[in-house]
Short mmCIF file of C-alpha atoms and ligand atoms in Angstrom, two decimals:
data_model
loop_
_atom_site.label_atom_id
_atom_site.label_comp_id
_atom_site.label_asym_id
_atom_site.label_seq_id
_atom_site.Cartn_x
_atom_site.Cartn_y
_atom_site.Cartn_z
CA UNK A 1238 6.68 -3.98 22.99
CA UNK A 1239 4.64 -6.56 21.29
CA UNK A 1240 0.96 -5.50 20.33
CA UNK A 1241 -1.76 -7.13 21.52
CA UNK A 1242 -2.89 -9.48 18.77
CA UNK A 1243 -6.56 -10.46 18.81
CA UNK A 1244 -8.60 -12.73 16.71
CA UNK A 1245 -9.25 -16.39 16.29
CA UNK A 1246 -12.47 -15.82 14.32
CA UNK A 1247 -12.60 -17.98 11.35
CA UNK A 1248 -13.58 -15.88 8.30
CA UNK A 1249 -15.88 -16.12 5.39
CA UNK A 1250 -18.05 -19.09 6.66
CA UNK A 1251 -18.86 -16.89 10.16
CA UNK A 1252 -19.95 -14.21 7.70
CA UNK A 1253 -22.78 -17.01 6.43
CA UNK A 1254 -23.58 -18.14 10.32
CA UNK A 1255 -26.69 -17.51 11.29
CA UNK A 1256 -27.21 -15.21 14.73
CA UNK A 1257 -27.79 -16.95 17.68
CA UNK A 1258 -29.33 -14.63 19.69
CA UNK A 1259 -27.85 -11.36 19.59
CA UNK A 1260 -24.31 -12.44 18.96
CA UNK A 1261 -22.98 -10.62 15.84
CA UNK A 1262 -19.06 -10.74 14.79
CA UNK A 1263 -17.21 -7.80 15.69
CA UNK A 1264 -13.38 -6.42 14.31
CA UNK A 1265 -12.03 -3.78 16.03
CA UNK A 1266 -10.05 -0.96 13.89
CA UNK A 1267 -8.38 1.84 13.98
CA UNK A 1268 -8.22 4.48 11.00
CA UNK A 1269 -5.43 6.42 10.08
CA UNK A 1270 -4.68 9.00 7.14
CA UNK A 1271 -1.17 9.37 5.90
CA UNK A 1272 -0.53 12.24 3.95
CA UNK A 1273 -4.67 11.57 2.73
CA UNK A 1274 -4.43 7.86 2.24
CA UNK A 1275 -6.14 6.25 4.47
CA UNK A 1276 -5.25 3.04 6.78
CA UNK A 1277 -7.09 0.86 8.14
CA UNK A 1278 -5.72 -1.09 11.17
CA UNK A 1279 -7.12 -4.73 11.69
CA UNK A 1280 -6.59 -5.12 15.55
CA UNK A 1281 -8.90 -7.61 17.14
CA UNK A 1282 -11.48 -10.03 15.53
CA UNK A 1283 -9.30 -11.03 12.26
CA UNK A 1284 -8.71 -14.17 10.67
CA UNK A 1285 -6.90 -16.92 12.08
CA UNK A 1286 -4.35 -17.67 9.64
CA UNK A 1287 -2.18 -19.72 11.33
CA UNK A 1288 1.64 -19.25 11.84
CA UNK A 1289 4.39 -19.75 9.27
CA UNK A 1290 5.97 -17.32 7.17
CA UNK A 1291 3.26 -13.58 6.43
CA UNK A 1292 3.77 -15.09 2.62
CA UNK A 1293 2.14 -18.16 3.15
CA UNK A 1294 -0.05 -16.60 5.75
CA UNK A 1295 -0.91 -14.15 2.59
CA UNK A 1296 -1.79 -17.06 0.76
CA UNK A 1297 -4.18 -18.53 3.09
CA UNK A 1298 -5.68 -15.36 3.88
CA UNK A 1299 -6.60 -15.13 0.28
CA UNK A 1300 -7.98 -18.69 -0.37
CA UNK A 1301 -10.09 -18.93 2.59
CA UNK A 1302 -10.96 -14.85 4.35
CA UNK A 1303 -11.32 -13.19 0.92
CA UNK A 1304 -14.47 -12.04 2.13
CA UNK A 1305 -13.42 -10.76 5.20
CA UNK A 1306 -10.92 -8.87 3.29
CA UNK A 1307 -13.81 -7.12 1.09
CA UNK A 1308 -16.42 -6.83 4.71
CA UNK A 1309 -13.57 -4.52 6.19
CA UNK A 1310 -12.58 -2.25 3.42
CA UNK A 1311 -15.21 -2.23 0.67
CA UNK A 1312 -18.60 -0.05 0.89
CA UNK A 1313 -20.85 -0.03 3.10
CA UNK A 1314 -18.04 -0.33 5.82
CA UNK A 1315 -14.98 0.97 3.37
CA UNK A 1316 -14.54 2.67 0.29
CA UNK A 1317 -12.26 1.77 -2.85
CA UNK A 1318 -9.65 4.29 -1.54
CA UNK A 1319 -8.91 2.43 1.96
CA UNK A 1320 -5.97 -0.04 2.55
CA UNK A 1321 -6.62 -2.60 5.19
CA UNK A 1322 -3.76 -4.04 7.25
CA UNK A 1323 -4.07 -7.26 9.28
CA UNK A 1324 -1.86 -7.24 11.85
CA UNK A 1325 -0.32 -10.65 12.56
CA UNK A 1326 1.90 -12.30 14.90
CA UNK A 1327 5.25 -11.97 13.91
CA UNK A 1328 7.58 -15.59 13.29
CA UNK A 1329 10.40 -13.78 14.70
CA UNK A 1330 10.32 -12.59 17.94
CA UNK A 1331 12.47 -9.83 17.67
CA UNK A 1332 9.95 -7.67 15.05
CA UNK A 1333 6.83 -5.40 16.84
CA UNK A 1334 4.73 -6.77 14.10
CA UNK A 1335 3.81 -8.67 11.46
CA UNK A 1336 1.02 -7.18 9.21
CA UNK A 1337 -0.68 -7.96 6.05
CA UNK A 1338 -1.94 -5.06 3.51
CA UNK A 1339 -5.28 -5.72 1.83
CA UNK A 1340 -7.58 -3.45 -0.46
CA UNK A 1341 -10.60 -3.13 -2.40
CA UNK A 1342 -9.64 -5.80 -4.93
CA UNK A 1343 -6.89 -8.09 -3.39
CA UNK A 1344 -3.67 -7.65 -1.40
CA UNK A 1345 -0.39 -5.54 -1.49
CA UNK A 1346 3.09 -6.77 -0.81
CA UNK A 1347 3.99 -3.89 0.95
CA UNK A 1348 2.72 -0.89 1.42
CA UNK A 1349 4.52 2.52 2.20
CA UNK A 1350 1.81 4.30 3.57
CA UNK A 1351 0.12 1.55 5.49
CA UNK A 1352 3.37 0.95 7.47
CA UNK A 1353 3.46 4.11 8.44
CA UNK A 1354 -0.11 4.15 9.62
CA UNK A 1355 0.50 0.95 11.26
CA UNK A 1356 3.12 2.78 13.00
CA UNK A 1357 1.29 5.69 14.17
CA UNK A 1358 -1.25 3.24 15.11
CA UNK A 1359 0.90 1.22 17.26
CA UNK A 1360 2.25 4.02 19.37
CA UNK A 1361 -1.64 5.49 19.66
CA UNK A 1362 -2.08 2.30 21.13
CA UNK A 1363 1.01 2.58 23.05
CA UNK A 1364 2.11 -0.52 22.27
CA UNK A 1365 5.31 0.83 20.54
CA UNK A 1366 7.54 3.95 21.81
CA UNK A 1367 10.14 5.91 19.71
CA UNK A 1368 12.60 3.97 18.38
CA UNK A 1369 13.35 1.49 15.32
CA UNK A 1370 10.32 -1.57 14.96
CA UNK A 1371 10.72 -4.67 12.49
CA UNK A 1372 8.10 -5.58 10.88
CA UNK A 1373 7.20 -8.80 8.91
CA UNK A 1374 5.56 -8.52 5.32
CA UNK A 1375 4.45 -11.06 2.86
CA UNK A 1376 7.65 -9.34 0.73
CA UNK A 1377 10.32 -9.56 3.69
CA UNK A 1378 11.10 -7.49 7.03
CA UNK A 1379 11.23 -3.58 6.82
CA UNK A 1380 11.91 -1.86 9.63
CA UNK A 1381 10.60 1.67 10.76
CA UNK A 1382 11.80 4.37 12.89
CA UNK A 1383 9.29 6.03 15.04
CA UNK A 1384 10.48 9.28 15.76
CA UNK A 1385 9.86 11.66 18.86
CA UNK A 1386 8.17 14.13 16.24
CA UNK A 1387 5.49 11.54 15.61
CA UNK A 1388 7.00 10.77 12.07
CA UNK A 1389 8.08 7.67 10.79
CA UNK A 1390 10.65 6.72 8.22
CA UNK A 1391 10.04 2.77 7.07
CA UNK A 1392 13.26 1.44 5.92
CA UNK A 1393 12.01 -0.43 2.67
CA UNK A 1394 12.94 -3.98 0.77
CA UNK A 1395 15.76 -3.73 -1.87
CA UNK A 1396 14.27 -1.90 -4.60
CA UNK A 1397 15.05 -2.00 -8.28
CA UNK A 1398 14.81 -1.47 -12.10
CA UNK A 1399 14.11 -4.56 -14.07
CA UNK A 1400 13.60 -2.66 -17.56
CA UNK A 1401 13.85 1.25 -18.61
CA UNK A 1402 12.07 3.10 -21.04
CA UNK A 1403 9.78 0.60 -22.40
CA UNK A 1404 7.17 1.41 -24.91
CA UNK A 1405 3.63 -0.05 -24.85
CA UNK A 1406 0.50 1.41 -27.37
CA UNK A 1407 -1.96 2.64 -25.47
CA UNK A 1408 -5.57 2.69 -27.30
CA UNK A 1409 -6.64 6.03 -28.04
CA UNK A 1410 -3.63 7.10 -26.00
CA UNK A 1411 -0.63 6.39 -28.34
CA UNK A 1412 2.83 4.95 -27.70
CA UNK A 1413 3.64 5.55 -24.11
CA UNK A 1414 6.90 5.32 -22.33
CA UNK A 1415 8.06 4.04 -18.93
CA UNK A 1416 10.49 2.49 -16.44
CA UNK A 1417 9.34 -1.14 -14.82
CA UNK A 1418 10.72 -1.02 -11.68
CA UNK A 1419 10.29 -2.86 -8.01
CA UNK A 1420 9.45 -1.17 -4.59
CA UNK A 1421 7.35 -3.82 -2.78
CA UNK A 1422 4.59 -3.63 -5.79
CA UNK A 1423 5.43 -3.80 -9.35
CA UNK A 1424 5.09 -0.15 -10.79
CA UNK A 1425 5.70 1.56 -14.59
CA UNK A 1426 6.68 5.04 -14.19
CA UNK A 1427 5.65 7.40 -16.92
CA UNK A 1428 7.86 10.60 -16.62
CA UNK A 1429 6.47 12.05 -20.37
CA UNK A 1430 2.48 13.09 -20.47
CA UNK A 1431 0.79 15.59 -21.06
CA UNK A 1432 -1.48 15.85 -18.49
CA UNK A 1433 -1.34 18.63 -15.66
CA UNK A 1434 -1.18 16.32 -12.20
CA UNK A 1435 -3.50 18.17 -10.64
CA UNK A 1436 -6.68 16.96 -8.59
CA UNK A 1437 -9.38 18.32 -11.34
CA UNK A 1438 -7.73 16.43 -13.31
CA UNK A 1439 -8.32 13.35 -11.26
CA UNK A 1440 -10.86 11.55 -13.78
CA UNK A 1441 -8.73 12.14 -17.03
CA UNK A 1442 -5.21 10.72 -14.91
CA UNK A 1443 -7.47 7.48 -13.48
CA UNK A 1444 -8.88 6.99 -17.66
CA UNK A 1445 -5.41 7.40 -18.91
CA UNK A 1446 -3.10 4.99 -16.20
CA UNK A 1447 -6.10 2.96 -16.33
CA UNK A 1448 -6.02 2.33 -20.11
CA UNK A 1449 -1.70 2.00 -19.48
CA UNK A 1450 -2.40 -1.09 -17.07
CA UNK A 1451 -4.68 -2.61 -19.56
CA UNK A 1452 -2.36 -2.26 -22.54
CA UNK A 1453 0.78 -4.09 -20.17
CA UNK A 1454 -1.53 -6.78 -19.56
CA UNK A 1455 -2.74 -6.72 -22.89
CA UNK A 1456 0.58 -6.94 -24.51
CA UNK A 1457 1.80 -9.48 -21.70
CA UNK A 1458 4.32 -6.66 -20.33
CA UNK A 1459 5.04 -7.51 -16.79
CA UNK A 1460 7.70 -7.24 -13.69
CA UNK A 1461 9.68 -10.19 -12.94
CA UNK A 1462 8.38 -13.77 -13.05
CA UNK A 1463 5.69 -12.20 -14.81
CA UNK A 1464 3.97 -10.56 -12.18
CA UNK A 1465 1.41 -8.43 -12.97
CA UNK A 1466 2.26 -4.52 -13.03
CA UNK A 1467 -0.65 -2.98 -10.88
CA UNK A 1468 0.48 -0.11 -9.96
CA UNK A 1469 0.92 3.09 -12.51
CA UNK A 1470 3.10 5.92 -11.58
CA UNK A 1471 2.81 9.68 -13.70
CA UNK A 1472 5.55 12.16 -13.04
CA UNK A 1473 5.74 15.69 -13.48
CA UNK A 1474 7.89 18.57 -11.73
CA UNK A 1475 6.40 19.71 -8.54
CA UNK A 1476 4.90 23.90 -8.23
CA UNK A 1477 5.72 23.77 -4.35
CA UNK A 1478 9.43 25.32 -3.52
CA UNK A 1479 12.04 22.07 -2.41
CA UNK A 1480 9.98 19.46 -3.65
CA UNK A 1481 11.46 17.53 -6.47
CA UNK A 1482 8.38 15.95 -8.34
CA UNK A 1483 4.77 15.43 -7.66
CA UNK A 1484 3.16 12.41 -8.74
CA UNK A 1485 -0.03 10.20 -9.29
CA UNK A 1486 -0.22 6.93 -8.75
CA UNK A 1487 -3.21 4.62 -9.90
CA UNK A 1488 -3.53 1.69 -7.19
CA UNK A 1489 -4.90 -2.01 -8.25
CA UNK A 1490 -8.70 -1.42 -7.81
CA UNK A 1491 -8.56 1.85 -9.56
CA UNK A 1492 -8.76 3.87 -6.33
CA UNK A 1493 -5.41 7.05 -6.91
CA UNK A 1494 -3.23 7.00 -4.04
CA UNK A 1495 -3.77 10.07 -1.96
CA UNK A 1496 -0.61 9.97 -0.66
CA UNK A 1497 3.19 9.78 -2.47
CA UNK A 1498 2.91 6.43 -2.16
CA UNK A 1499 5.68 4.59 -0.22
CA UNK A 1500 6.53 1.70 -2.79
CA UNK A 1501 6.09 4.02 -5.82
CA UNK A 1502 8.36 6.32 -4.37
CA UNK A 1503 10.29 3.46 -3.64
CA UNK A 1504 10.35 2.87 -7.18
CA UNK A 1505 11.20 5.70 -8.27
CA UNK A 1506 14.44 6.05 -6.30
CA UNK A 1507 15.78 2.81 -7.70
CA UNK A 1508 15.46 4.30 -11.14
CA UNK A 1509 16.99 7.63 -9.84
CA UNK A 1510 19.66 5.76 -9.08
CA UNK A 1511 20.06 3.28 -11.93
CA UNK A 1512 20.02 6.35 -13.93
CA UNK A 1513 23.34 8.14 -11.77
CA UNK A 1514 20.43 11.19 -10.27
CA UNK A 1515 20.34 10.46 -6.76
CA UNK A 1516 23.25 9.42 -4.60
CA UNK A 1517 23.43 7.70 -0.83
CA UNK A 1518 21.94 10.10 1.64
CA UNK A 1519 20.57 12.33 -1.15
CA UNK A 1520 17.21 13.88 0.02
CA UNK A 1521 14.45 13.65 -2.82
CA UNK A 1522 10.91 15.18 -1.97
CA UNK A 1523 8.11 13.29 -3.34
CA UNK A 1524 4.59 15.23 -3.65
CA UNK A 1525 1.60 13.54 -4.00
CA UNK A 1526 -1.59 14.64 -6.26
CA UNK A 1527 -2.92 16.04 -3.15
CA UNK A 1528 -0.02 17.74 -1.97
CA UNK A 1529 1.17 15.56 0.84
CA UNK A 1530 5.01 15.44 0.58
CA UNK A 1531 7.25 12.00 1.64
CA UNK A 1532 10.97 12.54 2.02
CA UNK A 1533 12.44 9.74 0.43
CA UNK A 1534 16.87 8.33 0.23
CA UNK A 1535 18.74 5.86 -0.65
CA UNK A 1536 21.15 3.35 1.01
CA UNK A 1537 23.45 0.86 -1.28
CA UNK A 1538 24.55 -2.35 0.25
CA UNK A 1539 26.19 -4.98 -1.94
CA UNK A 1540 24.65 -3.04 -4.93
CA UNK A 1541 21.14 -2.93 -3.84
CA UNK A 1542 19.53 -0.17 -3.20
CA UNK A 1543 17.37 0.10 -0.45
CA UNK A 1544 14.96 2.86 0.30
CA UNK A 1545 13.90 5.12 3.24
CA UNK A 1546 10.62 6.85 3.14
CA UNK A 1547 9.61 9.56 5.53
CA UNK A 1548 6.05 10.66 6.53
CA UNK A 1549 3.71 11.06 8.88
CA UNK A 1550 0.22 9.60 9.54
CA UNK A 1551 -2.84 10.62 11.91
CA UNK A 1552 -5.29 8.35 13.92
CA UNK A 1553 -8.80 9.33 12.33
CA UNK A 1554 -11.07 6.69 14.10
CA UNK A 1555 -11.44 4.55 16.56
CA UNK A 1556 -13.99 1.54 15.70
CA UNK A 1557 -15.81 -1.85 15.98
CA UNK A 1558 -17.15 -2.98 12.62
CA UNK A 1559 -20.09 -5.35 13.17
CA UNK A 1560 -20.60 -8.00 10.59
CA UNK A 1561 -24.50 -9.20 10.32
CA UNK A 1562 -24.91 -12.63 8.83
CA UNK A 1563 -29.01 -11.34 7.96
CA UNK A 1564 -26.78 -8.72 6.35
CA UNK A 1565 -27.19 -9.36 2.38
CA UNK A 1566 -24.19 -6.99 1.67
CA UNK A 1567 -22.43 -8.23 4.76
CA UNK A 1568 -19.18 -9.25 2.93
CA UNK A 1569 -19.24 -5.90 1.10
CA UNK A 1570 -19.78 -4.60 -2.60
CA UNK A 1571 -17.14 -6.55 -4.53
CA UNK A 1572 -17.13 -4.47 -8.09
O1 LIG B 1483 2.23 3.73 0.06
O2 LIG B 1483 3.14 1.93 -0.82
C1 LIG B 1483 2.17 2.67 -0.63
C2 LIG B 1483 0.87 2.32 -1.24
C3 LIG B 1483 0.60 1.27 -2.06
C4 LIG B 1483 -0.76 1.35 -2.37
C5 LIG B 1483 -1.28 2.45 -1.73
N1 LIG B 1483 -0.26 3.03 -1.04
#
């Protein structure tokens, strides 16, 4: 079943409006966690971006709602940690959803763990029941399997390696080492480090990947096309019995993902596989910083490989946000 899509506010100039009497602009969310990340679920009083393909829905979104974007997810409403998803009418008729992923400083192509919380979401709302969903992204159609349990797998875009083991010189880091690789976001994975991925360490791991995404763009080193790389991926074996690897991942913005992250993971199996370590079917355990754990496989289809990720997400809140033109921080903090 479709979900109910709301909206048909126009954005960033309604922010500016002045009340007329006591009519403020209201968005209705819902929050979810998955695995620690939080999601936040853009149901009713969102921009009305037209229809058309979620890419060039994407675009419009960010020319002309860029401050909605920052009202719904940066502080006083959000934090730097929280992914916003806009769900959207789909073009084709045959997905549950389309959706676009937003954060703190910009948009996502995809996002692992925001599917799954727009998942969850959906079938709090009852709008979905167990069973496989399409769903339309600015990057292409994933689809997700809702499953009686309450968790979700979300069947990825074809994932890949564009360049292994490259080296960039990191200031007062050093020559550092890592895999460029695809899985919805552009990613470098750094497997050698010497720091322990654990959450004291949180402040150190944010300095160092930070100082790694300055140095690619520094030095021009990007994914295809020459898309920025903005997200940074550290690796290290996990302590927790079955789990193959624990990571941290620093997310555009500089807010660490709290969860395994669902493109980085992504990313990671394509390079599992373009290095011969993980074959079709093959489960691989993905822990995050936190400890939150995504199952993650691969399928290969006229030599792409396409991901699965596993996980589960919980409904936190239930919420209007109301946006106060008076209100001088009204569009949020932008940093
Ligand atoms: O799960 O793909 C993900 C993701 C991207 C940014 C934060 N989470």
């Amino acid at each position: 079943m479709r979900p109910a899509l709301g909206g048909g506010v126009s954005a960033c100039e309604d922010l500016a409006k002045p009340i007329i009497g006591d009519r403020y602009r209201t968005v209705r969310v819902i929050d979810s966690h998955t695995g620690g990340e939080p999601t936040r679920v853009v149901i009713n009083g969102g921009p009305e971006l037209g229809t058309g393909p979620l890419s060039e829905r994407l675009k419009r979104f960010r020319a002309q709602y860029d401050d909605f974007r920052s009202a719904v997810v940066n502080e006083p409403r959000g934090s730097d940690v929280l992914v916003g998803a806009l769900l959207c009418e789909p073009v084709d008729p045959s997905c549950s959803a389309g959706v676009i992923f937003f954060n703190n400083v910009g948009y996502l192509g995809m996002c692992g763990h925001g599917t799954i919380g727009l998942v969850a979401t959906l079938a709090y709302m009852m709008q979905i029941a167990p069973g496989e969903h399409k769903i339309e992204t600015p990057v292409g159609t994933v689809s997700a399997i809702l499953h009686e349990s309450g968790e979700v797998t979300v069947n990825n875009v074809a994932s890949y390696r564009t360049a292994a083991n490259v080296a960039v010189q990191v200031p007062n880091y050093g020559t550092v080492f890592g895999d460029i690789a695809w899985g919805g976001n552009w990613f470098f994975l750094v497997r050698e480090h010497t720091f322990e991925l654990t959450l004291k360490n949180v402040e150190r791991l944010t300095s160092f990947t930070s100082a790694i995404k300055e140095a690619l763009r520094t030095n021009r080193i990007t994914g295809d096309e020459g898309r920025e790389i903005d997200h940074i991926e550290l690796f290290a074996p996990s302590c927790t019995m079955g789990v193959d690897s624990r990571n941290f991942v620093l997310c555009p913005g500089n807010a660490y993902d709290r969860s395994p992250c669902g493109t980085g993971t992504s990313a990671k199996l394509a390079c599992l596989h373009a290095d011969g370590k993980i074959k079709e079917g093959q489960i691989w355990r993905q822990e995050s910083i936190v400890g939150s754990v995504f199952e993650g496989s691969i399928k290969v289809r006229d030599g792409k490989v396409y991901p699965s990720i596993k996980g589960r997400a919980f409904v936190s809140a239930e919420a209007e946000l109301v946006l106060d033109p008076r209100d001088p921080l009204c569009a949020g903090i932008r940093g």
